[in-house]
Structures are given as structure tokens and as C-alpha cells.
PDB file of C-alpha atoms in Angstrom:
ATOM      1  CA  UNK C   1      15.594  23.524 -33.341  1.00  0.00           C
ATOM      2  CA  UNK C   2      12.308  24.196 -31.425  1.00  0.00           C
ATOM      3  CA  UNK C   3      12.111  25.560 -27.853  1.00  0.00           C
ATOM      4  CA  UNK C   4      10.674  22.266 -26.634  1.00  0.00           C
ATOM      5  CA  UNK C   5      13.626  20.347 -28.159  1.00  0.00           C
ATOM      6  CA  UNK C   6      16.103  22.669 -26.547  1.00  0.00           C
ATOM      7  CA  UNK C   7      14.449  22.316 -23.180  1.00  0.00           C
ATOM      8  CA  UNK C   8      14.521  18.605 -23.268  1.00  0.00           C
ATOM      9  CA  UNK C   9      18.137  18.374 -24.484  1.00  0.00           C
ATOM     10  CA  UNK C  10      19.129  20.510 -21.457  1.00  0.00           C
ATOM     11  CA  UNK C  11      17.026  18.318 -19.126  1.00  0.00           C
ATOM     12  CA  UNK C  12      18.543  15.172 -20.615  1.00  0.00           C
ATOM     13  CA  UNK C  13      22.109  16.597 -20.200  1.00  0.00           C
ATOM     14  CA  UNK C  14      21.243  17.182 -16.481  1.00  0.00           C
ATOM     15  CA  UNK C  15      19.880  13.662 -16.148  1.00  0.00           C
ATOM     16  CA  UNK C  16      22.903  12.156 -17.654  1.00  0.00           C
ATOM     17  CA  UNK C  17      25.179  14.053 -15.210  1.00  0.00           C
ATOM     18  CA  UNK C  18      22.889  12.889 -12.320  1.00  0.00           C
ATOM     19  CA  UNK C  19      22.992   9.282 -13.534  1.00  0.00           C
ATOM     20  CA  UNK C  20      26.824   9.016 -13.685  1.00  0.00           C
ATOM     21  CA  UNK C  21      28.172  10.999 -16.693  1.00  0.00           C
ATOM     22  CA  UNK C  22      30.373  13.991 -16.254  1.00  0.00           C
ATOM     23  CA  UNK C  23      29.040  17.521 -15.556  1.00  0.00           C
ATOM     24  CA  UNK C  24      29.195  18.434 -19.262  1.00  0.00           C
ATOM     25  CA  UNK C  25      28.089  15.508 -21.394  1.00  0.00           C
ATOM     26  CA  UNK C  26      29.016  15.710 -25.050  1.00  0.00           C
ATOM     27  CA  UNK C  27      26.327  17.313 -27.124  1.00  0.00           C
ATOM     28  CA  UNK C  28      26.365  14.497 -29.663  1.00  0.00           C
ATOM     29  CA  UNK C  29      25.841  12.051 -26.844  1.00  0.00           C
ATOM     30  CA  UNK C  30      22.916  14.071 -25.489  1.00  0.00           C
ATOM     31  CA  UNK C  31      21.303  14.179 -28.901  1.00  0.00           C
ATOM     32  CA  UNK C  32      21.752  10.412 -29.414  1.00  0.00           C
ATOM     33  CA  UNK C  33      20.263   9.786 -25.929  1.00  0.00           C
ATOM     34  CA  UNK C  34      17.267  11.999 -26.673  1.00  0.00           C
ATOM     35  CA  UNK C  35      16.568  10.069 -29.927  1.00  0.00           C
ATOM     36  CA  UNK C  36      16.857   6.647 -28.189  1.00  0.00           C
ATOM     37  CA  UNK C  37      14.470   7.757 -25.323  1.00  0.00           C
ATOM     38  CA  UNK C  38      11.980   9.175 -27.773  1.00  0.00           C
ATOM     39  CA  UNK C  39      11.902   5.897 -29.763  1.00  0.00           C
ATOM     40  CA  UNK C  40      11.733   3.795 -26.641  1.00  0.00           C
ATOM     41  CA  UNK C  41       8.878   5.761 -25.006  1.00  0.00           C
ATOM     42  CA  UNK C  42       6.872   5.941 -28.223  1.00  0.00           C
ATOM     43  CA  UNK C  43       7.230   2.120 -28.634  1.00  0.00           C
ATOM     44  CA  UNK C  44       5.836   1.709 -25.114  1.00  0.00           C
ATOM     45  CA  UNK C  45       2.976   4.181 -25.761  1.00  0.00           C
ATOM     46  CA  UNK C  46       1.933   2.463 -28.997  1.00  0.00           C
ATOM     47  CA  UNK C  47       1.987  -0.910 -27.475  1.00  0.00           C
ATOM     48  CA  UNK C  48      -0.101   0.364 -24.554  1.00  0.00           C
ATOM     49  CA  UNK C  49      -2.523   1.845 -27.125  1.00  0.00           C
ATOM     50  CA  UNK C  50      -2.878  -1.568 -28.740  1.00  0.00           C
ATOM     51  CA  UNK C  51      -3.712  -3.051 -25.368  1.00  0.00           C
ATOM     52  CA  UNK C  52      -6.185  -0.261 -24.736  1.00  0.00           C
ATOM     53  CA  UNK C  53      -7.899  -1.013 -27.961  1.00  0.00           C
ATOM     54  CA  UNK C  54      -8.282  -4.713 -26.986  1.00  0.00           C
ATOM     55  CA  UNK C  55     -10.252  -3.654 -23.975  1.00  0.00           C
ATOM     56  CA  UNK C  56     -12.431  -1.354 -25.933  1.00  0.00           C
ATOM     57  CA  UNK C  57     -10.869   2.024 -25.257  1.00  0.00           C
ATOM     58  CA  UNK C  58      -9.163   4.633 -27.496  1.00  0.00           C
ATOM     59  CA  UNK C  59      -7.298   6.207 -24.483  1.00  0.00           C
ATOM     60  CA  UNK C  60      -4.344   4.754 -22.761  1.00  0.00           C
ATOM     61  CA  UNK C  61      -4.405   4.552 -18.851  1.00  0.00           C
ATOM     62  CA  UNK C  62      -1.969   3.079 -16.354  1.00  0.00           C
ATOM     63  CA  UNK C  63      -3.599  -0.326 -16.511  1.00  0.00           C
ATOM     64  CA  UNK C  64      -2.384  -0.692 -20.154  1.00  0.00           C
ATOM     65  CA  UNK C  65       1.330   0.132 -19.295  1.00  0.00           C
ATOM     66  CA  UNK C  66       1.268  -2.022 -16.227  1.00  0.00           C
ATOM     67  CA  UNK C  67      -0.160  -4.899 -18.354  1.00  0.00           C
ATOM     68  CA  UNK C  68       2.822  -4.500 -20.721  1.00  0.00           C
ATOM     69  CA  UNK C  69       5.237  -4.779 -17.721  1.00  0.00           C
ATOM     70  CA  UNK C  70       3.412  -7.674 -16.007  1.00  0.00           C
ATOM     71  CA  UNK C  71       6.158 -10.102 -16.943  1.00  0.00           C
ATOM     72  CA  UNK C  72       8.907  -7.771 -15.498  1.00  0.00           C
ATOM     73  CA  UNK C  73       7.514  -6.841 -12.124  1.00  0.00           C
ATOM     74  CA  UNK C  74      10.943  -5.817 -10.917  1.00  0.00           C
ATOM     75  CA  UNK C  75      10.795  -2.962 -13.353  1.00  0.00           C
ATOM     76  CA  UNK C  76       7.444  -1.619 -12.132  1.00  0.00           C
ATOM     77  CA  UNK C  77       7.698   1.681 -10.375  1.00  0.00           C
ATOM     78  CA  UNK C  78       5.609   0.507  -7.474  1.00  0.00           C
ATOM     79  CA  UNK C  79       7.007   2.992  -4.888  1.00  0.00           C
ATOM     80  CA  UNK C  80       6.499   5.930  -7.391  1.00  0.00           C
ATOM     81  CA  UNK C  81       2.999   4.806  -8.178  1.00  0.00           C
ATOM     82  CA  UNK C  82       2.103   4.739  -4.525  1.00  0.00           C
ATOM     83  CA  UNK C  83       3.331   8.286  -3.924  1.00  0.00           C
ATOM     84  CA  UNK C  84       3.590  10.325  -7.092  1.00  0.00           C
ATOM     85  CA  UNK C  85       1.384   9.187  -9.948  1.00  0.00           C
ATOM     86  CA  UNK C  86      -1.708  11.345  -9.411  1.00  0.00           C
ATOM     87  CA  UNK C  87      -2.926   8.883  -6.674  1.00  0.00           C
ATOM     88  CA  UNK C  88      -4.184   6.427  -9.290  1.00  0.00           C
ATOM     89  CA  UNK C  89      -7.778   7.046  -8.574  1.00  0.00           C
ATOM     90  CA  UNK C  90     -10.597   5.354 -10.474  1.00  0.00           C
ATOM     91  CA  UNK C  91     -10.658   8.365 -12.966  1.00  0.00           C
ATOM     92  CA  UNK C  92      -7.008   7.644 -13.718  1.00  0.00           C
ATOM     93  CA  UNK C  93      -7.481   3.823 -14.249  1.00  0.00           C
ATOM     94  CA  UNK C  94     -10.788   4.041 -16.188  1.00  0.00           C
ATOM     95  CA  UNK C  95     -12.050   6.761 -18.514  1.00  0.00           C
ATOM     96  CA  UNK C  96     -14.920   8.896 -17.030  1.00  0.00           C
ATOM     97  CA  UNK C  97     -18.351   7.440 -17.153  1.00  0.00           C
ATOM     98  CA  UNK C  98     -19.686   9.981 -19.611  1.00  0.00           C
ATOM     99  CA  UNK C  99     -16.842   9.131 -22.168  1.00  0.00           C
ATOM    100  CA  UNK C 100     -18.164   6.862 -24.791  1.00  0.00           C
ATOM    101  CA  UNK C 101     -14.658   5.546 -25.378  1.00  0.00           C
ATOM    102  CA  UNK C 102     -14.438   4.238 -21.853  1.00  0.00           C
ATOM    103  CA  UNK C 103     -13.458   0.720 -20.700  1.00  0.00           C
ATOM    104  CA  UNK C 104     -16.270  -1.553 -21.839  1.00  0.00           C
ATOM    105  CA  UNK C 105     -15.385  -4.155 -19.294  1.00  0.00           C
ATOM    106  CA  UNK C 106     -16.586  -1.737 -16.572  1.00  0.00           C
ATOM    107  CA  UNK C 107     -19.673  -0.235 -18.211  1.00  0.00           C
ATOM    108  CA  UNK C 108     -22.071  -2.434 -16.145  1.00  0.00           C
ATOM    109  CA  UNK C 109     -20.300  -1.753 -12.779  1.00  0.00           C
ATOM    110  CA  UNK C 110     -20.828   1.877 -11.735  1.00  0.00           C
ATOM    111  CA  UNK C 111     -19.662   1.209  -8.228  1.00  0.00           C
ATOM    112  CA  UNK C 112     -16.338   0.058  -9.552  1.00  0.00           C
ATOM    113  CA  UNK C 113     -15.904   3.039 -11.724  1.00  0.00           C
ATOM    114  CA  UNK C 114     -16.651   5.570  -9.005  1.00  0.00           C
ATOM    115  CA  UNK C 115     -14.736   4.103  -6.076  1.00  0.00           C
ATOM    116  CA  UNK C 116     -11.060   4.619  -5.314  1.00  0.00           C
ATOM    117  CA  UNK C 117      -8.945   1.932  -7.080  1.00  0.00           C
ATOM    118  CA  UNK C 118      -5.862   0.814  -5.206  1.00  0.00           C
ATOM    119  CA  UNK C 119      -2.794  -0.664  -6.773  1.00  0.00           C
ATOM    120  CA  UNK C 120      -3.683  -4.016  -5.134  1.00  0.00           C
ATOM    121  CA  UNK C 121      -7.080  -3.951  -7.026  1.00  0.00           C
ATOM    122  CA  UNK C 122      -5.382  -3.141 -10.295  1.00  0.00           C
ATOM    123  CA  UNK C 123      -2.609  -5.784  -9.901  1.00  0.00           C
ATOM    124  CA  UNK C 124      -5.212  -8.344  -8.907  1.00  0.00           C
ATOM    125  CA  UNK C 125      -7.170  -7.633 -12.135  1.00  0.00           C
ATOM    126  CA  UNK C 126      -4.000  -8.025 -14.388  1.00  0.00           C
ATOM    127  CA  UNK C 127      -2.108 -10.665 -12.368  1.00  0.00           C
ATOM    128  CA  UNK C 128      -2.238 -14.342 -13.449  1.00  0.00           C
ATOM    129  CA  UNK C 129       1.065 -15.797 -12.059  1.00  0.00           C
ATOM    130  CA  UNK C 130       0.996 -13.909  -8.795  1.00  0.00           C
ATOM    131  CA  UNK C 131       4.239 -12.078  -9.529  1.00  0.00           C
ATOM    132  CA  UNK C 132       2.688  -8.653  -9.558  1.00  0.00           C
ATOM    133  CA  UNK C 133       1.124  -9.027  -6.165  1.00  0.00           C
ATOM    134  CA  UNK C 134       4.339 -10.451  -4.900  1.00  0.00           C
ATOM    135  CA  UNK C 135       6.206  -7.354  -6.146  1.00  0.00           C
ATOM    136  CA  UNK C 136       3.659  -5.222  -4.288  1.00  0.00           C
ATOM    137  CA  UNK C 137       3.785  -7.162  -0.991  1.00  0.00           C
ATOM    138  CA  UNK C 138       7.560  -7.892  -1.040  1.00  0.00           C
ATOM    139  CA  UNK C 139       9.439  -5.507  -3.443  1.00  0.00           C
ATOM    140  CA  UNK C 140      12.687  -7.072  -4.607  1.00  0.00           C
ATOM    141  CA  UNK C 141      15.915  -5.370  -3.932  1.00  0.00           C
ATOM    142  CA  UNK C 142      17.145  -3.619  -7.125  1.00  0.00           C
ATOM    143  CA  UNK C 143      20.856  -4.231  -7.044  1.00  0.00           C
ATOM    144  CA  UNK C 144      21.496  -2.038 -10.121  1.00  0.00           C
ATOM    145  CA  UNK C 145      19.675   0.855  -8.526  1.00  0.00           C
ATOM    146  CA  UNK C 146      21.551   0.321  -5.301  1.00  0.00           C
ATOM    147  CA  UNK C 147      24.911   0.416  -7.014  1.00  0.00           C
ATOM    148  CA  UNK C 148      23.696   3.456  -9.068  1.00  0.00           C
ATOM    149  CA  UNK C 149      23.017   5.190  -5.722  1.00  0.00           C
ATOM    150  CA  UNK C 150      26.317   4.071  -4.415  1.00  0.00           C
ATOM    151  CA  UNK C 151      28.037   5.658  -7.347  1.00  0.00           C
ATOM    152  CA  UNK C 152      26.031   8.888  -6.844  1.00  0.00           C
ATOM    153  CA  UNK C 153      26.940   8.973  -3.182  1.00  0.00           C
ATOM    154  CA  UNK C 154      30.617   8.532  -4.041  1.00  0.00           C
ATOM    155  CA  UNK C 155      30.411  11.296  -6.569  1.00  0.00           C
ATOM    156  CA  UNK C 156      28.735  13.599  -4.073  1.00  0.00           C
ATOM    157  CA  UNK C 157      31.505  13.070  -1.438  1.00  0.00           C
ATOM    158  CA  UNK C 158      34.104  14.260  -3.892  1.00  0.00           C
ATOM    159  CA  UNK C 159      32.375  17.559  -4.838  1.00  0.00           C
ATOM    160  CA  UNK C 160      32.782  21.095  -3.419  1.00  0.00           C
ATOM    161  CA  UNK C 161      29.573  22.944  -2.346  1.00  0.00           C
ATOM    162  CA  UNK C 162      29.000  24.470  -5.698  1.00  0.00           C
ATOM    163  CA  UNK C 163      29.521  21.217  -7.489  1.00  0.00           C
ATOM    164  CA  UNK C 164      27.288  19.351  -4.940  1.00  0.00           C
ATOM    165  CA  UNK C 165      24.355  21.749  -5.561  1.00  0.00           C
ATOM    166  CA  UNK C 166      24.745  21.300  -9.340  1.00  0.00           C
ATOM    167  CA  UNK C 167      24.899  17.580  -8.896  1.00  0.00           C
ATOM    168  CA  UNK C 168      21.845  17.526  -6.672  1.00  0.00           C
ATOM    169  CA  UNK C 169      19.875  19.504  -9.223  1.00  0.00           C
ATOM    170  CA  UNK C 170      20.951  17.153 -11.962  1.00  0.00           C
ATOM    171  CA  UNK C 171      19.697  14.224 -10.020  1.00  0.00           C
ATOM    172  CA  UNK C 172      16.221  15.896  -9.684  1.00  0.00           C
ATOM    173  CA  UNK C 173      15.841  16.432 -13.444  1.00  0.00           C
ATOM    174  CA  UNK C 174      12.742  14.894 -14.916  1.00  0.00           C
ATOM    175  CA  UNK C 175      10.826  14.741 -18.089  1.00  0.00           C
ATOM    176  CA  UNK C 176       7.678  16.090 -16.490  1.00  0.00           C
ATOM    177  CA  UNK C 177       7.767  18.940 -13.907  1.00  0.00           C
ATOM    178  CA  UNK C 178       6.542  22.327 -13.299  1.00  0.00           C
ATOM    179  CA  UNK C 179       8.200  23.690 -16.363  1.00  0.00           C
ATOM    180  CA  UNK C 180       7.812  20.622 -18.607  1.00  0.00           C
ATOM    181  CA  UNK C 181       4.100  19.812 -18.647  1.00  0.00           C
ATOM    182  CA  UNK C 182       2.370  16.772 -19.775  1.00  0.00           C
ATOM    183  CA  UNK C 183       1.404  18.539 -23.012  1.00  0.00           C
ATOM    184  CA  UNK C 184       5.045  19.579 -23.728  1.00  0.00           C
ATOM    185  CA  UNK C 185       6.275  15.990 -23.024  1.00  0.00           C
ATOM    186  CA  UNK C 186       3.818  14.697 -25.686  1.00  0.00           C
ATOM    187  CA  UNK C 187       4.807  17.533 -28.081  1.00  0.00           C
ATOM    188  CA  UNK C 188       8.573  16.455 -27.549  1.00  0.00           C
ATOM    189  CA  UNK C 189       7.721  12.793 -28.297  1.00  0.00           C
ATOM    190  CA  UNK C 190       5.882  13.808 -31.505  1.00  0.00           C
ATOM    191  CA  UNK C 191       8.954  15.401 -32.822  1.00  0.00           C
ATOM    192  CA  UNK C 192      10.397  11.895 -33.274  1.00  0.00           C
ATOM    193  CA  UNK C 193       7.362  10.597 -35.191  1.00  0.00           C
ATOM    194  CA  UNK C 194       7.996  10.048 -38.971  1.00  0.00           C
ATOM    195  CA  UNK C 195       5.252  12.004 -40.595  1.00  0.00           C
ATOM    196  CA  UNK C 196       6.296  11.214 -44.189  1.00  0.00           C
ATOM    197  CA  UNK C 197       3.409  10.151 -46.381  1.00  0.00           C
ATOM    198  CA  UNK C 198       2.439   6.459 -46.453  1.00  0.00           C
ATOM    199  CA  UNK C 199       1.122   4.437 -49.380  1.00  0.00           C
ATOM    200  CA  UNK C 200      -2.210   6.365 -49.257  1.00  0.00           C
ATOM    201  CA  UNK C 201      -0.501   9.742 -49.054  1.00  0.00           C
ATOM    202  CA  UNK C 202      -1.148  10.219 -45.294  1.00  0.00           C
ATOM    203  CA  UNK C 203       1.296   9.780 -42.511  1.00  0.00           C
ATOM    204  CA  UNK C 204       1.016   6.380 -40.842  1.00  0.00           C
ATOM    205  CA  UNK C 205       1.144   7.950 -37.346  1.00  0.00           C
ATOM    206  CA  UNK C 206       0.938  11.673 -36.783  1.00  0.00           C
ATOM    207  CA  UNK C 207       0.914  11.892 -32.910  1.00  0.00           C
ATOM    208  CA  UNK C 208       1.376   9.905 -29.633  1.00  0.00           C
ATOM    209  CA  UNK C 209      -1.666   8.055 -28.556  1.00  0.00           C
ATOM    210  CA  UNK C 210      -4.314   9.546 -26.195  1.00  0.00           C
ATOM    211  CA  UNK C 211      -3.552   9.085 -22.617  1.00  0.00           C
ATOM    212  CA  UNK C 212      -4.547  10.375 -19.260  1.00  0.00           C
ATOM    213  CA  UNK C 213      -2.106  12.190 -16.857  1.00  0.00           C
ATOM    214  CA  UNK C 214      -1.312   9.265 -14.703  1.00  0.00           C
ATOM    215  CA  UNK C 215      -0.250   7.214 -17.820  1.00  0.00           C
ATOM    216  CA  UNK C 216       1.933  10.195 -18.931  1.00  0.00           C
ATOM    217  CA  UNK C 217       3.634  10.272 -15.467  1.00  0.00           C
ATOM    218  CA  UNK C 218       4.442   6.638 -15.736  1.00  0.00           C
ATOM    219  CA  UNK C 219       5.937   7.091 -19.254  1.00  0.00           C
ATOM    220  CA  UNK C 220       8.002  10.085 -17.993  1.00  0.00           C
ATOM    221  CA  UNK C 221       9.320   7.845 -15.193  1.00  0.00           C
ATOM    222  CA  UNK C 222      10.211   5.104 -17.701  1.00  0.00           C
ATOM    223  CA  UNK C 223      11.903   7.693 -19.983  1.00  0.00           C
ATOM    224  CA  UNK C 224      14.211   8.796 -17.174  1.00  0.00           C
ATOM    225  CA  UNK C 225      14.832   5.180 -16.276  1.00  0.00           C
ATOM    226  CA  UNK C 226      15.852   4.543 -19.843  1.00  0.00           C
ATOM    227  CA  UNK C 227      18.451   7.223 -19.499  1.00  0.00           C
ATOM    228  CA  UNK C 228      19.829   5.867 -16.160  1.00  0.00           C
ATOM    229  CA  UNK C 229      20.030   2.314 -17.520  1.00  0.00           C
ATOM    230  CA  UNK C 230      21.846   3.434 -20.675  1.00  0.00           C
ATOM    231  CA  UNK C 231      24.336   5.290 -18.519  1.00  0.00           C
ATOM    232  CA  UNK C 232      24.651   2.176 -16.334  1.00  0.00           C
ATOM    233  CA  UNK C 233      25.373   0.045 -19.425  1.00  0.00           C
ATOM    234  CA  UNK C 234      27.741   2.603 -20.955  1.00  0.00           C
ATOM    235  CA  UNK C 235      29.861   2.627 -17.789  1.00  0.00           C
ATOM    236  CA  UNK C 236      30.100  -1.186 -18.029  1.00  0.00           C
ATOM    237  CA  UNK C 237      31.338  -0.792 -21.575  1.00  0.00           C
ATOM    238  CA  UNK C 238      33.941   1.701 -20.363  1.00  0.00           C
ATOM    239  CA  UNK C 239      35.002  -0.592 -17.518  1.00  0.00           C
ATOM    240  CA  UNK C 240      35.338  -3.343 -20.132  1.00  0.00           C
ATOM    241  CA  UNK C 241      37.566  -1.054 -22.253  1.00  0.00           C
ATOM    242  CA  UNK C 242      39.744  -0.404 -19.230  1.00  0.00           C
ATOM    243  CA  UNK C 243      40.036  -3.945 -18.137  1.00  0.00           C
ATOM    244  CA  UNK C 244      41.107  -5.781 -21.253  1.00  0.00           C
ATOM    245  CA  UNK C 245      44.505  -6.546 -22.598  1.00  0.00           C
ATOM    246  CA  UNK C 246      45.442  -7.306 -26.217  1.00  0.00           C
ATOM    247  CA  UNK C 247      44.676 -10.922 -26.942  1.00  0.00           C
ATOM    248  CA  UNK C 248      43.329 -11.477 -23.438  1.00  0.00           C
ATOM    249  CA  UNK C 249      39.780 -12.499 -22.272  1.00  0.00           C
ATOM    250  CA  UNK C 250      37.254  -9.922 -21.161  1.00  0.00           C
ATOM    251  CA  UNK C 251      36.930  -9.810 -17.322  1.00  0.00           C
ATOM    252  CA  UNK C 252      33.487 -10.058 -15.770  1.00  0.00           C
ATOM    253  CA  UNK C 253      31.798  -6.616 -15.609  1.00  0.00           C
ATOM    254  CA  UNK C 254      30.167  -5.177 -12.494  1.00  0.00           C
ATOM    255  CA  UNK C 255      28.750  -1.819 -11.574  1.00  0.00           C
ATOM    256  CA  UNK C 256      30.775  -0.269  -8.786  1.00  0.00           C
ATOM    257  CA  UNK C 257      31.464   3.255  -7.575  1.00  0.00           C
ATOM    258  CA  UNK C 258      34.377   5.046  -8.964  1.00  0.00           C
ATOM    259  CA  UNK C 259      37.606   4.416  -6.932  1.00  0.00           C
ATOM    260  CA  UNK C 260      39.887   7.219  -5.735  1.00  0.00           C
ATOM    261  CA  UNK C 261      42.840   6.022  -7.759  1.00  0.00           C
ATOM    262  CA  UNK C 262      43.578   3.976 -10.835  1.00  0.00           C
ATOM    263  CA  UNK C 263      42.956   4.029 -14.534  1.00  0.00           C
ATOM    264  CA  UNK C 264      39.247   3.271 -14.222  1.00  0.00           C
ATOM    265  CA  UNK C 265      38.728   6.264 -11.894  1.00  0.00           C
ATOM    266  CA  UNK C 266      40.374   8.684 -14.277  1.00  0.00           C
ATOM    267  CA  UNK C 267      38.490   7.439 -17.416  1.00  0.00           C
ATOM    268  CA  UNK C 268      35.058   7.597 -15.521  1.00  0.00           C
ATOM    269  CA  UNK C 269      35.361  11.383 -15.281  1.00  0.00           C
ATOM    270  CA  UNK C 270      35.508  11.764 -19.025  1.00  0.00           C
ATOM    271  CA  UNK C 271      32.228  12.383 -20.863  1.00  0.00           C
ATOM    272  CA  UNK C 272      30.525   9.232 -22.228  1.00  0.00           C
ATOM    273  CA  UNK C 273      30.845   9.118 -26.068  1.00  0.00           C
ATOM    274  CA  UNK C 274      28.126   8.310 -28.601  1.00  0.00           C
ATOM    275  CA  UNK C 275      30.187   5.147 -29.532  1.00  0.00           C
ATOM    276  CA  UNK C 276      29.900   3.905 -25.846  1.00  0.00           C
ATOM    277  CA  UNK C 277      26.161   4.555 -25.786  1.00  0.00           C
ATOM    278  CA  UNK C 278      25.722   2.622 -29.115  1.00  0.00           C
ATOM    279  CA  UNK C 279      27.833  -0.257 -27.869  1.00  0.00           C
ATOM    280  CA  UNK C 280      25.822  -0.377 -24.633  1.00  0.00           C
ATOM    281  CA  UNK C 281      22.614  -0.584 -26.603  1.00  0.00           C
ATOM    282  CA  UNK C 282      24.065  -3.120 -29.000  1.00  0.00           C
ATOM    283  CA  UNK C 283      25.010  -5.457 -26.136  1.00  0.00           C
ATOM    284  CA  UNK C 284      21.649  -5.076 -24.370  1.00  0.00           C
ATOM    285  CA  UNK C 285      19.866  -5.903 -27.683  1.00  0.00           C
ATOM    286  CA  UNK C 286      21.978  -8.872 -28.694  1.00  0.00           C
ATOM    287  CA  UNK C 287      20.080 -12.164 -28.932  1.00  0.00           C
ATOM    288  CA  UNK C 288      22.495 -13.870 -26.627  1.00  0.00           C
ATOM    289  CA  UNK C 289      25.485 -12.628 -24.643  1.00  0.00           C
ATOM    290  CA  UNK C 290      28.018 -14.673 -22.556  1.00  0.00           C
ATOM    291  CA  UNK C 291      28.696 -13.930 -18.906  1.00  0.00           C
ATOM    292  CA  UNK C 292      32.069 -12.346 -19.829  1.00  0.00           C
ATOM    293  CA  UNK C 293      30.169  -9.654 -21.798  1.00  0.00           C
ATOM    294  CA  UNK C 294      28.439  -8.443 -18.579  1.00  0.00           C
ATOM    295  CA  UNK C 295      24.886  -8.057 -19.948  1.00  0.00           C
ATOM    296  CA  UNK C 296      23.414 -11.496 -20.097  1.00  0.00           C
ATOM    297  CA  UNK C 297      20.129 -11.284 -22.016  1.00  0.00           C
ATOM    298  CA  UNK C 298      18.150 -13.163 -24.653  1.00  0.00           C
ATOM    299  CA  UNK C 299      15.377 -11.451 -26.685  1.00  0.00           C
ATOM    300  CA  UNK C 300      14.296  -9.936 -30.022  1.00  0.00           C
ATOM    301  CA  UNK C 301      16.336  -7.451 -31.937  1.00  0.00           C
ATOM    302  CA  UNK C 302      16.542  -3.771 -31.160  1.00  0.00           C
ATOM    303  CA  UNK C 303      13.603  -2.848 -33.185  1.00  0.00           C
ATOM    304  CA  UNK C 304      11.291  -4.540 -30.644  1.00  0.00           C
ATOM    305  CA  UNK C 305      13.486  -4.481 -27.611  1.00  0.00           C
ATOM    306  CA  UNK C 306      12.512  -2.097 -24.697  1.00  0.00           C
ATOM    307  CA  UNK C 307      14.893  -1.178 -22.023  1.00  0.00           C
ATOM    308  CA  UNK C 308      12.889   0.127 -19.177  1.00  0.00           C
ATOM    309  CA  UNK C 309       9.639  -1.909 -19.850  1.00  0.00           C
TER     310      UNK C 309
END
């Protein structure tokens, strides 16, 4: 196991704790989570690369990822893009003017290339239905995130000072930080790429697509959001298993903070198992689920289903 893989397994272990798992997640669950995140993020990156190619560029920038998410504006990290993602200047949104692989739609507009580009400008370019601009002007309340924060607050109140410091550090875990650079994040993603020879003797894909720093920041955010959502769904699966009786119907599932007493509270302190993560992923990826199953969703099978995008 490489140093990069070990570093990211440790970081994912912290993330899982910060998102609702116990303080010491199972190593098998951490490895499974890492595999799922790598597959999900690479799928987003390659789809963004296809969109970049359509506009005449060989490098992915935030515009391409936002375009992929245009039909799910509630999942766009608008707040983070305003504050954290490299300020999203024109050099982030469009390749430099001396790059022959730049965005051909802007080659005849130097003023547009060189000025600061705001999120509003970018959303206006991409938006057709008006949903993106609406999400920028009037962000929707994210009830899942609110309940996730409630669960974290409830956990914090039950911890001693040492446990609180550990939990706070876990909540700050990220795929890109001062220790885990953009280059290392891409190196970690490349570990999941199948480099076995194709029909012509060469690997079909050997590395993640080219992308600028702002695009990598967004992918790192979506990677952590994937971890958080899988933990949310796995806790729903656990709540389901706690709330059923032999031969009885499933009760409706809701995300709620752990209570101070009861069977559910005791089980929530146990580490999540790989089986619970797989079941959560299966339910999310099912073509059709009933209300009693808790995760109502229609869509394509797992191979093309993205969680955070």
C-alpha cells in the first residue's frame, strides 16, 4: 500500500467519524468507502472532460462540473464556491489566453477572458431554465444537511473534552488540505483506474483528466459530500433494521439525532459495516423505491448513478 493510499484511508476514517460513524470505523468499511468515492469522483471528472471537449478544450474547469450539476442546483456548493474555491477568477473558468487548448467560445472576446468572472456570470451562461440563478439568489434549505448538523451537535454534547477535540478534527477532514495537495488527490484517484491493456494493447485510461485547481477543489468537495451522504444513507439502513419486526411493514425512515436512550441509540454507536454501506448504495441506486424504503428515487443503475452530482 502506497503512502498516498494510507494517507487517504486515514483521512476518510476521520471523515466517517465526523459524518456520523463511530470514532474508530471498521477498516473494511473505510476501504469500501474509499473505493466508492474514487469511482464516483472519476466518473464526474470523465463526464466533465467530455463536456470540456464539446466546448473545444482539453482541460476541465469549474464550468464543466457546474454544467453537469445544472439539473440538481440544490447540490451545487454555492456557498463554498463563493468563499473557498480559488475565488473563481477568469483564469479558473477559462484556460489562459496563451494556451492553444483554451475555450474556443471565448477566443474572440479578450475582455471577457481577462476580467473577473462571478458566479452569476457563469450561471447565466449555463442556465436555461433559471434554476441555477434561483439557487444563487435564494438558496434552498438543505434539510439533510441540517439534520446531519443536528446529529453532529448532539454527538458533540455527549463528548468529554478530549473526545470533542478529536471529533472537531474529524469534522475538518478534507480530501485537499495543506498536507494533501491537488497533485496528491489526483494521484490517489489514479490508483483506482484500471490500467490493464485494452484491445490495442494500451490501457483505455491511464490518468484522471487535466483540470485546473478550482475544478479539483470542487471535486474534492464532492468527494467529501459523497462520504457524508453514504453515511447518512447507511444510518437510515441501520434505523430501518432497528425499526422492523418479523413479518411487519417497514416504518418510514427519517434522519434524526441519536436519542439518549433506546435500542436505536445503542446501535448507532457501533461502527457501520460494509454490508450497511452496500445496502445504502443499493437503495440509492435502485430504479424505483417506495416511500416505506426511505430513499425515494428513480434513475439509471449504479454504473451511471452519481451520488453527489
